[in-house]
Short mmCIF file of C-alpha atoms in Angstrom, two decimals:
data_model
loop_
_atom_site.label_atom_id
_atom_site.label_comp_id
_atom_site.label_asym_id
_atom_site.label_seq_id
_atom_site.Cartn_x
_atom_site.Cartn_y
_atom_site.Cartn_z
CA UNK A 36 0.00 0.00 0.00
CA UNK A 37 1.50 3.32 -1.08
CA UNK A 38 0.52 7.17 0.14
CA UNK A 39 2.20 10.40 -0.31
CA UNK A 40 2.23 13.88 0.79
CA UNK A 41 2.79 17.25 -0.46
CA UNK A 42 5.92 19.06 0.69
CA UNK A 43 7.35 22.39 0.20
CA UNK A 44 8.96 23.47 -3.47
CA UNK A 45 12.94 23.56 -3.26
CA UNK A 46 14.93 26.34 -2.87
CA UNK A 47 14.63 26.57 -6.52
CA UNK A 48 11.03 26.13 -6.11
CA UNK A 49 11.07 22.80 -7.49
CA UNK A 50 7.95 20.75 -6.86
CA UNK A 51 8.30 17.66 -4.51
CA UNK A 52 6.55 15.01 -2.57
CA UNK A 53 7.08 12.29 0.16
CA UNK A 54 5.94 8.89 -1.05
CA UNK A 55 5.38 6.00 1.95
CA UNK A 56 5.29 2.55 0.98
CA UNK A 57 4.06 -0.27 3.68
CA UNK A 58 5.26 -3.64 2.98
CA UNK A 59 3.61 -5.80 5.80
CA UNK A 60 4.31 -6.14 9.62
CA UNK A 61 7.74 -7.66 10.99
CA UNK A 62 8.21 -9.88 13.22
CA UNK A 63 6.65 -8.09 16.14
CA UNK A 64 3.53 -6.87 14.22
CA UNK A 65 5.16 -3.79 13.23
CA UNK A 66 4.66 -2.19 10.28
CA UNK A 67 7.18 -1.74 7.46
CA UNK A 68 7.68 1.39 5.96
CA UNK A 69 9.52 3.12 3.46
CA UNK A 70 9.99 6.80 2.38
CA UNK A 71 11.50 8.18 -0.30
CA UNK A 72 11.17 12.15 -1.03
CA UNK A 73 10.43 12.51 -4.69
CA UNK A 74 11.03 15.37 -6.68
CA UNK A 75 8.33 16.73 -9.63
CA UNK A 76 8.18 18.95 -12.65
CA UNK A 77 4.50 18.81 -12.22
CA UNK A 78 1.88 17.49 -9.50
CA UNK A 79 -0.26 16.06 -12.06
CA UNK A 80 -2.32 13.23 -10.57
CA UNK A 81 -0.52 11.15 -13.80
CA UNK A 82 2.36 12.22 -13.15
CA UNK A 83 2.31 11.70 -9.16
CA UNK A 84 0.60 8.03 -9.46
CA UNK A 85 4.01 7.49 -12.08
CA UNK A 86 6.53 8.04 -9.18
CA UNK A 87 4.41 6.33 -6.58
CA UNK A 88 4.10 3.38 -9.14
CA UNK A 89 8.21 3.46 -9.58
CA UNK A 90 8.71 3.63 -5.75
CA UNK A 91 6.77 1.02 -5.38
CA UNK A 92 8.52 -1.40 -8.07
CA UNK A 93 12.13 -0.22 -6.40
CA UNK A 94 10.99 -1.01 -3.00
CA UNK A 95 9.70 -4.71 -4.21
CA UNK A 96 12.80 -5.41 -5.78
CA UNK A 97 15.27 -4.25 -3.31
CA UNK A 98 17.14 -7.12 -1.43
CA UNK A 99 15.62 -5.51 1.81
CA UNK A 100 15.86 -8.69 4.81
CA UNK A 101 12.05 -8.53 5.51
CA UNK A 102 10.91 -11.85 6.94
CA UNK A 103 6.63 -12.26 6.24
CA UNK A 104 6.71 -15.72 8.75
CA UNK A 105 4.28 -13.80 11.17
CA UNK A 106 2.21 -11.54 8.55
CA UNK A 107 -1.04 -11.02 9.75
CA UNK A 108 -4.07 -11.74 7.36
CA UNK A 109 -5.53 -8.56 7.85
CA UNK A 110 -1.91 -7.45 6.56
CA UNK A 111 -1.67 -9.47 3.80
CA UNK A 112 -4.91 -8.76 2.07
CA UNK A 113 -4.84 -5.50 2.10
CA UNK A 114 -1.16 -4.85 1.84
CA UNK A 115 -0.72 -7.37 -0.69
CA UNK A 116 -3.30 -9.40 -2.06
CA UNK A 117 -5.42 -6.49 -2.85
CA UNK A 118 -2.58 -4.30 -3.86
CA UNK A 119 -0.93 -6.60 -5.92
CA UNK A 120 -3.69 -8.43 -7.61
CA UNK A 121 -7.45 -7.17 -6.92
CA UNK A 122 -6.42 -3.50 -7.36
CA UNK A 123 -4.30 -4.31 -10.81
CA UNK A 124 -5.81 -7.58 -12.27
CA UNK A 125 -9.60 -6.81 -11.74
CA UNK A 126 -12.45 -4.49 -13.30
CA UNK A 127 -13.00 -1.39 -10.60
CA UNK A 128 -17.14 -3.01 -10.16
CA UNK A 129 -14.77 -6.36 -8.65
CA UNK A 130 -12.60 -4.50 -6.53
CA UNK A 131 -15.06 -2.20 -4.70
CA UNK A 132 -17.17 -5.60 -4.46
CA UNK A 133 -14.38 -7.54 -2.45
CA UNK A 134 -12.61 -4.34 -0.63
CA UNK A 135 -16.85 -4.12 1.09
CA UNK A 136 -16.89 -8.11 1.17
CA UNK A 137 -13.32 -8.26 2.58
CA UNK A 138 -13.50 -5.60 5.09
CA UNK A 139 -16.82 -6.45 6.26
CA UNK A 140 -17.00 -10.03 6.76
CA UNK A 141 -13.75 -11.60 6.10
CA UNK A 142 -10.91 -9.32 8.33
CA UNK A 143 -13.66 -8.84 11.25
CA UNK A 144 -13.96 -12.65 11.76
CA UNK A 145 -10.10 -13.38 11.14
CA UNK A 146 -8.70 -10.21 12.97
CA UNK A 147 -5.13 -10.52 13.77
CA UNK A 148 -4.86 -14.12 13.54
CA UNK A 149 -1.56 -15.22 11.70
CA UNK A 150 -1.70 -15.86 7.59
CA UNK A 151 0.23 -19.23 8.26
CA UNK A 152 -1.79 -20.26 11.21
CA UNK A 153 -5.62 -20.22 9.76
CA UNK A 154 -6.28 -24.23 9.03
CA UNK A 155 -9.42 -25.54 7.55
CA UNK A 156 -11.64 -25.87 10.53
CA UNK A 157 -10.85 -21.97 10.65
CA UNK A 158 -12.32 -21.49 6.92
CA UNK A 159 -15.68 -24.07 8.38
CA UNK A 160 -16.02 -21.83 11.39
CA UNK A 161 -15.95 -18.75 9.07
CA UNK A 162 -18.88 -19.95 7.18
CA UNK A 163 -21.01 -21.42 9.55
CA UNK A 164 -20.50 -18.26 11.79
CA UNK A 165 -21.70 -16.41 8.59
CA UNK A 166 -24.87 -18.93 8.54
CA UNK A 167 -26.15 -18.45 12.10
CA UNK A 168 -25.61 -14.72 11.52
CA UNK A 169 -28.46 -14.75 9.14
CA UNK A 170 -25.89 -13.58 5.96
CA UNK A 171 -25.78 -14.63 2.57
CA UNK A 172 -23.92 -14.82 -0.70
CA UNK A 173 -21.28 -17.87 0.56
CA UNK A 174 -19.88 -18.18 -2.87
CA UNK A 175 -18.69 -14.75 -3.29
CA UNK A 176 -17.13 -15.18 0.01
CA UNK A 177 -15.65 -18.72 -0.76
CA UNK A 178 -14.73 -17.17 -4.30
CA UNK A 179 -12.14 -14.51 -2.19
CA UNK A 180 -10.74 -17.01 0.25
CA UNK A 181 -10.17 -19.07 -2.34
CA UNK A 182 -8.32 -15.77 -4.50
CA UNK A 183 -6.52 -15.21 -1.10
CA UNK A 184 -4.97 -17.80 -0.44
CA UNK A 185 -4.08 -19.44 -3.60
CA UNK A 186 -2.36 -16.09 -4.05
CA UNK A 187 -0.49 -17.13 -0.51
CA UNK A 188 0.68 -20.50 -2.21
CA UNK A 189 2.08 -18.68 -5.80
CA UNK A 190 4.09 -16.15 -3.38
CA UNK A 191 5.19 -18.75 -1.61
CA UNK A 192 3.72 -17.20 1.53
CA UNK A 193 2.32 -20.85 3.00
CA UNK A 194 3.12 -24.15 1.49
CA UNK A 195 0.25 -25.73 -1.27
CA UNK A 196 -0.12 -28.78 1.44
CA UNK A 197 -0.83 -26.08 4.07
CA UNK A 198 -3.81 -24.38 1.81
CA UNK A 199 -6.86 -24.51 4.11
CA UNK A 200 -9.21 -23.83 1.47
CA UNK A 201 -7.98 -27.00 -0.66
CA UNK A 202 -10.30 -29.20 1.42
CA UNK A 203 -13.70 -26.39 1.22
CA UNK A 204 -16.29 -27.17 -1.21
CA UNK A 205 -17.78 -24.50 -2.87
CA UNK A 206 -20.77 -23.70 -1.79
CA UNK A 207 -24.02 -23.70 -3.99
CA UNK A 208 -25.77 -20.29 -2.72
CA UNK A 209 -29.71 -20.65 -2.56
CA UNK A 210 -31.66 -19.30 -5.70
CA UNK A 211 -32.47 -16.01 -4.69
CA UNK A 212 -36.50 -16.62 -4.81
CA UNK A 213 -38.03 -13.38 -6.86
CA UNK A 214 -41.51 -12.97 -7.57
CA UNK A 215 -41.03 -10.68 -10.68
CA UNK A 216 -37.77 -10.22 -12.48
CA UNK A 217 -39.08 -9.36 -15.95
CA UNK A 218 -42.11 -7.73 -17.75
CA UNK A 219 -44.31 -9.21 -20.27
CA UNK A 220 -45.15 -7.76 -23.54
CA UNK A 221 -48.40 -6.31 -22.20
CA UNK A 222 -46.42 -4.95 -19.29
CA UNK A 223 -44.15 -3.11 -21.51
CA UNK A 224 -46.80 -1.72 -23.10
CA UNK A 225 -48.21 0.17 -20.49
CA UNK A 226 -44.74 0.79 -19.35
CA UNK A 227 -44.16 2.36 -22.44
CA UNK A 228 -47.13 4.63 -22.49
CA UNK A 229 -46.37 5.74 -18.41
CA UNK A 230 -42.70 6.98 -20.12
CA UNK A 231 -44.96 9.35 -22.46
CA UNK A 232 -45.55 11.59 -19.74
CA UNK A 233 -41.64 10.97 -18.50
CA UNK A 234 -38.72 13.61 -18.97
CA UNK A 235 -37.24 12.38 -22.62
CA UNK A 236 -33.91 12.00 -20.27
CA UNK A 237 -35.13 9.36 -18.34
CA UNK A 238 -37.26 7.49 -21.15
CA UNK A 239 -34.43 6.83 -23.12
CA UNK A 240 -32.35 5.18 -20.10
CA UNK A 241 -35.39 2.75 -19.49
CA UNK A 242 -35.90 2.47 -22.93
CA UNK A 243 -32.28 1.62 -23.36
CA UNK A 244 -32.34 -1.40 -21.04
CA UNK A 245 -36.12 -2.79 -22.15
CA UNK A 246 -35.59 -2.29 -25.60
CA UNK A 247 -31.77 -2.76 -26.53
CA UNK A 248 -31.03 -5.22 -23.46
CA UNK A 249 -28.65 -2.70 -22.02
CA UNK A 250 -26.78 -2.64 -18.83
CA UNK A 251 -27.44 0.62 -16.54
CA UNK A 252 -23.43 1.20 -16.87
CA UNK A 253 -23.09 0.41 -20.20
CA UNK A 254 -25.65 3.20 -20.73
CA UNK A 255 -24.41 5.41 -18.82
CA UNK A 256 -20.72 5.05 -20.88
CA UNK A 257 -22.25 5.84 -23.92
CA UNK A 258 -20.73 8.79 -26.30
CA UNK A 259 -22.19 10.96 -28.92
CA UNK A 260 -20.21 9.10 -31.41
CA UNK A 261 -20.95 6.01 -30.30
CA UNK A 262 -24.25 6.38 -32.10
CA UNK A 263 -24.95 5.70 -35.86
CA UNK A 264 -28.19 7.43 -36.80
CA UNK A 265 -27.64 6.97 -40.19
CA UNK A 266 -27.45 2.79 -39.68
CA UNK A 267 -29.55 3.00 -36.48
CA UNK A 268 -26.69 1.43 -34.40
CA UNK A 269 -24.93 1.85 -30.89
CA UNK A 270 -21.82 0.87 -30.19
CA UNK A 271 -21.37 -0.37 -26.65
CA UNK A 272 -17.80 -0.44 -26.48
CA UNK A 273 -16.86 0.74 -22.62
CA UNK A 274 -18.76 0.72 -19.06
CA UNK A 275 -18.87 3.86 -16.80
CA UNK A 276 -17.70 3.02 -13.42
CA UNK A 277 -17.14 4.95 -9.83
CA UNK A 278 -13.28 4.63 -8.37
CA UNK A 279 -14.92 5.55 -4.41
CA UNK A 280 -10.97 5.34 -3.59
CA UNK A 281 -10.56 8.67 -6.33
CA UNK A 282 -13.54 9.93 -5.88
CA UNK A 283 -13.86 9.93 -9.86
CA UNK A 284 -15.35 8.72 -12.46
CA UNK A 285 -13.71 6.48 -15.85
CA UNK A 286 -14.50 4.12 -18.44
CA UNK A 287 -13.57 0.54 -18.03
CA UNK A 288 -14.65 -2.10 -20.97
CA UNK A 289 -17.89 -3.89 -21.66
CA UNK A 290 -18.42 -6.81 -18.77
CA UNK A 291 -17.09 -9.75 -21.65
CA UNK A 292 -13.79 -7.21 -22.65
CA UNK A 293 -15.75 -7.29 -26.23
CA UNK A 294 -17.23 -4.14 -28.00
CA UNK A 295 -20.31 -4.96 -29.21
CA UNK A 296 -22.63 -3.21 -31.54
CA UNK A 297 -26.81 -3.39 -31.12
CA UNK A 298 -29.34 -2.38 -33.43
CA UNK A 299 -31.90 0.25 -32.54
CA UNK A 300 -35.38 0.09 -33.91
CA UNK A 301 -36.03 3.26 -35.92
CA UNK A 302 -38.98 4.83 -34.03
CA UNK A 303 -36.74 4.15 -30.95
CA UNK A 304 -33.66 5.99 -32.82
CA UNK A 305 -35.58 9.12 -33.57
CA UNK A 306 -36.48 9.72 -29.65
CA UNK A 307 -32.30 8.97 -29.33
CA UNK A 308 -31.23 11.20 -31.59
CA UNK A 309 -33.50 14.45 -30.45
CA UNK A 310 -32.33 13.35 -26.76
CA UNK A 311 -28.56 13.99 -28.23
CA UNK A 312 -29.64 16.72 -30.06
CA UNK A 313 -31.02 18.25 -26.56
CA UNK A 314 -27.66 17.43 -25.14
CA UNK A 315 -25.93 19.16 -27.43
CA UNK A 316 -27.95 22.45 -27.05
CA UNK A 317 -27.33 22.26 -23.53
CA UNK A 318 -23.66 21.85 -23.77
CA UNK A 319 -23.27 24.99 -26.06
CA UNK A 320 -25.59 27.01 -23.91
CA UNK A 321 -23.39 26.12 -20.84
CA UNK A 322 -20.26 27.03 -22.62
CA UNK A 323 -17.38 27.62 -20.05
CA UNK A 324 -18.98 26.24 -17.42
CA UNK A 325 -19.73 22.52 -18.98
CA UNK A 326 -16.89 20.57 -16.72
CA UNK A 327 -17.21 16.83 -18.68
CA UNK A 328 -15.06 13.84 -16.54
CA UNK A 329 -11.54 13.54 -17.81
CA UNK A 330 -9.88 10.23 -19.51
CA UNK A 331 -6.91 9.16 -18.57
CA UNK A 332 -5.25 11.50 -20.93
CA UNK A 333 -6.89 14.42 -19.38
CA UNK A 334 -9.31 14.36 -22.70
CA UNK A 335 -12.90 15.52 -21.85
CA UNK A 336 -15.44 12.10 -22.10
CA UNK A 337 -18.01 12.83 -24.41
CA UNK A 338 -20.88 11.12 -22.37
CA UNK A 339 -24.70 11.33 -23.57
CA UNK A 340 -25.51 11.08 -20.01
CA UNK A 341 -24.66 13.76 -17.58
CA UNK A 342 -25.79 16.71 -15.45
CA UNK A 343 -26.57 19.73 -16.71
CA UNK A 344 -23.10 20.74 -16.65
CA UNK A 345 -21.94 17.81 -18.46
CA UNK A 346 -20.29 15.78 -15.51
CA UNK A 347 -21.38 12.25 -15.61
CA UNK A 348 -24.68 11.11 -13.47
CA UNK A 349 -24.07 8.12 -10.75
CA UNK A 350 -25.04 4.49 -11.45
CA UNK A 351 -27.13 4.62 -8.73
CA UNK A 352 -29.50 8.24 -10.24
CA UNK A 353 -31.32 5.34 -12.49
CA UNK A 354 -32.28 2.86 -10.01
CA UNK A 355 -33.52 5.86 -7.68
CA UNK A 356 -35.16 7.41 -10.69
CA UNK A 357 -36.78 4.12 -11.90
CA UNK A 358 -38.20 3.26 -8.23
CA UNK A 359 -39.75 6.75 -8.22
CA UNK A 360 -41.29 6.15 -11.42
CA UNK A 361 -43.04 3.06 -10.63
CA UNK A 362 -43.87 4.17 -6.75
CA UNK A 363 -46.07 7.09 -8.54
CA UNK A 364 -48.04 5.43 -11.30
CA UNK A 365 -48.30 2.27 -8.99
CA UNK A 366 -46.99 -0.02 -11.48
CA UNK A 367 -45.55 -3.61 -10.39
CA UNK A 368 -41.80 -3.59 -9.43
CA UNK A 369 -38.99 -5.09 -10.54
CA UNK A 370 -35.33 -3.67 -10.30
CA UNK A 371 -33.72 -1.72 -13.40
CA UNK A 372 -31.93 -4.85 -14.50
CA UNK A 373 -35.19 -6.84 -15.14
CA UNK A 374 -36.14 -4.45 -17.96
CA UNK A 375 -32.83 -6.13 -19.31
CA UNK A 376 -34.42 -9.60 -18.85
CA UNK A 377 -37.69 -8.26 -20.03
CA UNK A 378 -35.26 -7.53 -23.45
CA UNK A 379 -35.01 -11.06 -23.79
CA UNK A 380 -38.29 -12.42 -22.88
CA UNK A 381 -39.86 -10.52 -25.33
CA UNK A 382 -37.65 -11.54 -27.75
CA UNK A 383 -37.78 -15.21 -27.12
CA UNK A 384 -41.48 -15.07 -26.95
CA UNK A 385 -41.33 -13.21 -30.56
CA UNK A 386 -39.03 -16.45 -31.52
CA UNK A 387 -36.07 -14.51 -32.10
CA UNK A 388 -32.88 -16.06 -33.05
CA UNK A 389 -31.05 -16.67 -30.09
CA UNK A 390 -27.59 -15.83 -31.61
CA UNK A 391 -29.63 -12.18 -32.03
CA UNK A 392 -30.33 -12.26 -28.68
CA UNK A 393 -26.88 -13.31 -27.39
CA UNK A 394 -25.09 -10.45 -29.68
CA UNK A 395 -27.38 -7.93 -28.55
CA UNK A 396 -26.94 -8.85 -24.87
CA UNK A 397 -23.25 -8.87 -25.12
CA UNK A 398 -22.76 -12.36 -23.66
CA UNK A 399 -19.31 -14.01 -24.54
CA UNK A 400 -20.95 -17.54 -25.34
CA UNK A 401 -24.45 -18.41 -26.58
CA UNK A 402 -24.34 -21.13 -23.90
CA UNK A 403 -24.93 -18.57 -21.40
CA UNK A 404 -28.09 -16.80 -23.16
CA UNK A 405 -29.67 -20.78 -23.63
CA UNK A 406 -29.55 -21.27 -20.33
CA UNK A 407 -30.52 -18.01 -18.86
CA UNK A 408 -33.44 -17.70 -20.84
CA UNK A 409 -34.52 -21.19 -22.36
CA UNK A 410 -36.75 -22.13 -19.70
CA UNK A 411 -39.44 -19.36 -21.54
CA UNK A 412 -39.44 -21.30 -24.98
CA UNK A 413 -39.96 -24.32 -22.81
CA UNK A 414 -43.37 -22.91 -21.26
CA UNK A 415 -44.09 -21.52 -24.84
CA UNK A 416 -43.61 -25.52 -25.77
CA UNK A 417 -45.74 -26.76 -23.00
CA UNK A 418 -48.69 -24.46 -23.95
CA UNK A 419 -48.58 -25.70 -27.37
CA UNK A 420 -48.59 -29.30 -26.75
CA UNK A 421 -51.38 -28.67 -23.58
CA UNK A 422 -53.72 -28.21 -26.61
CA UNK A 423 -53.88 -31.97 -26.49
CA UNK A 424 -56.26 -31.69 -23.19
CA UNK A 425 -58.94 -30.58 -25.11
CA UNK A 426 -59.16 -34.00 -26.86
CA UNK A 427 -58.19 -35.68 -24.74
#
């Protein structure tokens, strides 16, 4: 885990700052730390995150004498295991979804016990202490310990025969057991005239997701030149996501790592492109004071979603919007991500292809859209072949 702090220019008014780097506890339960005063020609946040990122590299390939026997596991998820692999191997969604897991669950039932001294029976405590506590979603949690200390093994931090999750069987978490997770085509009619008397703003968001099958971040990472009016295509090529730890946002890739590109019905594409076209007025009316989140390259993102000063709008502004919505016209829940399934229902009902469906979904295998969804053609089936009662 790295920080730093501002100090004062040089005598030549040079810019400079202290970076810390923690490697761990010694022997004692210590912590390890390294300094190392850095000197800037700018204090860019690229250009400060490039010397932290160099410190840190130096500092784990010095021949320090650091002995990691008596690391804590508290210590070595967060100073290494999320550090070295969660934080730089995984989408930001999976980090922030293991740092709350992790420091929730996991470190308040381990503590300070020792990395090398949790056995098995620890890991069957954990998760029956989890069960009488009323708590949920065991695979996610078996899914880190698992991450955690298989990581231990590859850095050589316990020995493979010493692995107490080798002997854990994943667990097969309960279906969660939900009423309503989709609307049927007569539904989405009615939803569709409610959104009639909606801001255009919000229509096209909820549109988005019951008619294109789109996620609420992939919607929300959507650019003016993503879309094609003139071939009445979006390209979904990038996710918007919150860093909490940055307090920013940025663009990560589609959930698969694939761009994908859907097709937009052409009544549906008109209401899109005067949205934009509203967008656009509002930007140039704003003028100086449109402030638009910043790549990674300090570029302005062009997003079709934002505030009226062109910064991006949170994840969670849908959901709260779409609850609202149905809370006033008294229309039957479910969450924003069933208008996704809803998507697919209707199409399935409407005997689409489902290679359509899958490409339009953006899953990576057509396995994955059979089996979500193929239990709807199969009560399609049954009605069909129920016929026979009659004569029967």
């Amino acid at each position: 885990m790295a920080s730093y702090e501002i100090l004062e220019p040089t005598k030549k008014g040079e810019d400079r700052i202290k970076v810390t780097v923690e490697e761990g506890y010694d022997e004692r339960g210590k912590r390890i730390r390294y300094t190392k005063t850095v000197r800037m020609k700018s204090l860019s946040d690229r250009a400060i995150k490039k010397a932290i990122k160099e410190y840190e590299l130096e500092v784990a390939t010095s021949n320090k004498n650091v002995s990691l026997d008596n690391i804590t596991f508290e210590a070595f998820i967060t100073d290494k295991w999320m550090e070295l692999h969660v934080k730089k191997n995984l989408r930001i969604r999976t980090y922030q979804t293991y740092s709350n897991t992790v420091n929730n669950f996991i470190i308040p039932y381990f503590k300070n016990m020792k990395l090398n001294k949790i056995k098995t029976i620890h890991i069957e405590e954990f998760f029956a202490h989890e069960k009488a506590e009323g708590r949920k979603n065991f695979k996610g949690k078996y899914l880190i310990l698992k991450s955690i200390f298989t990581k231990a093994v590859a850095w050589k931090m316990i020995h493979k025969d010493d692995d107490p999750m080798a002997a854990i069987k994943e667990p097969n978490d309960a279906k969660r057991n939900r009423e309503k997770y989709y609307y049927t085509e007569e539904e989405l009619i009615n939803l569709f005239k409610i959104l009639d008397k909606v801001k255009l703003k919000q229509k096209i968001a909820i549109k988005m997701a019951a008619v294109l099958g789109l996620r609420r971040s992939e919607i929300l990472g959507i650019r003016h030149h993503c879309i094609d009016f003139k071939n009445n295509t979006i390209l979904i090529d990038a996710q918007l996501h919150y860093d909490q730890e940055d307090k920013k946002f940025l663009l990560g890739p589609p959930k698969n790592g694939q761009a994908r590109t859907v097709m937009v019905p052409s009544k549906f594409m008109d209401e899109i492109k005067e949205f934009a076209e509203e967008h656009r007025h509002l930007k140039e009316r704003c003028g100086n004071a449109w402030e638009p989140a910043l790549d990674e390259n300090g570029e302005p993102i062009d997003l079709i979603y934002t505030n009226p000063y062109g910064y991006p709008n949170h994840l969670n502004s849908i959901t709260n919007e779409w609850r609202k919505l149905l809370e006033r016209n008294n229309f039957t829940y479910i969450n924003f991500h069933g208008l996704r399934h809803s998507f697919a229902s209707f199409m399935v009902a409407k005997n689409s292809n489902f290679k359509v469906i899958q490409e339009q979904l953006g899953h990576s295998d057509i396995r994955q859209t059979i089996q979500t969804y193929s239990h709807l053609t199969n009560e399609d089936k049954l009605k069909e072949v129920s016929k026979f009662d009659n004569i029967l």
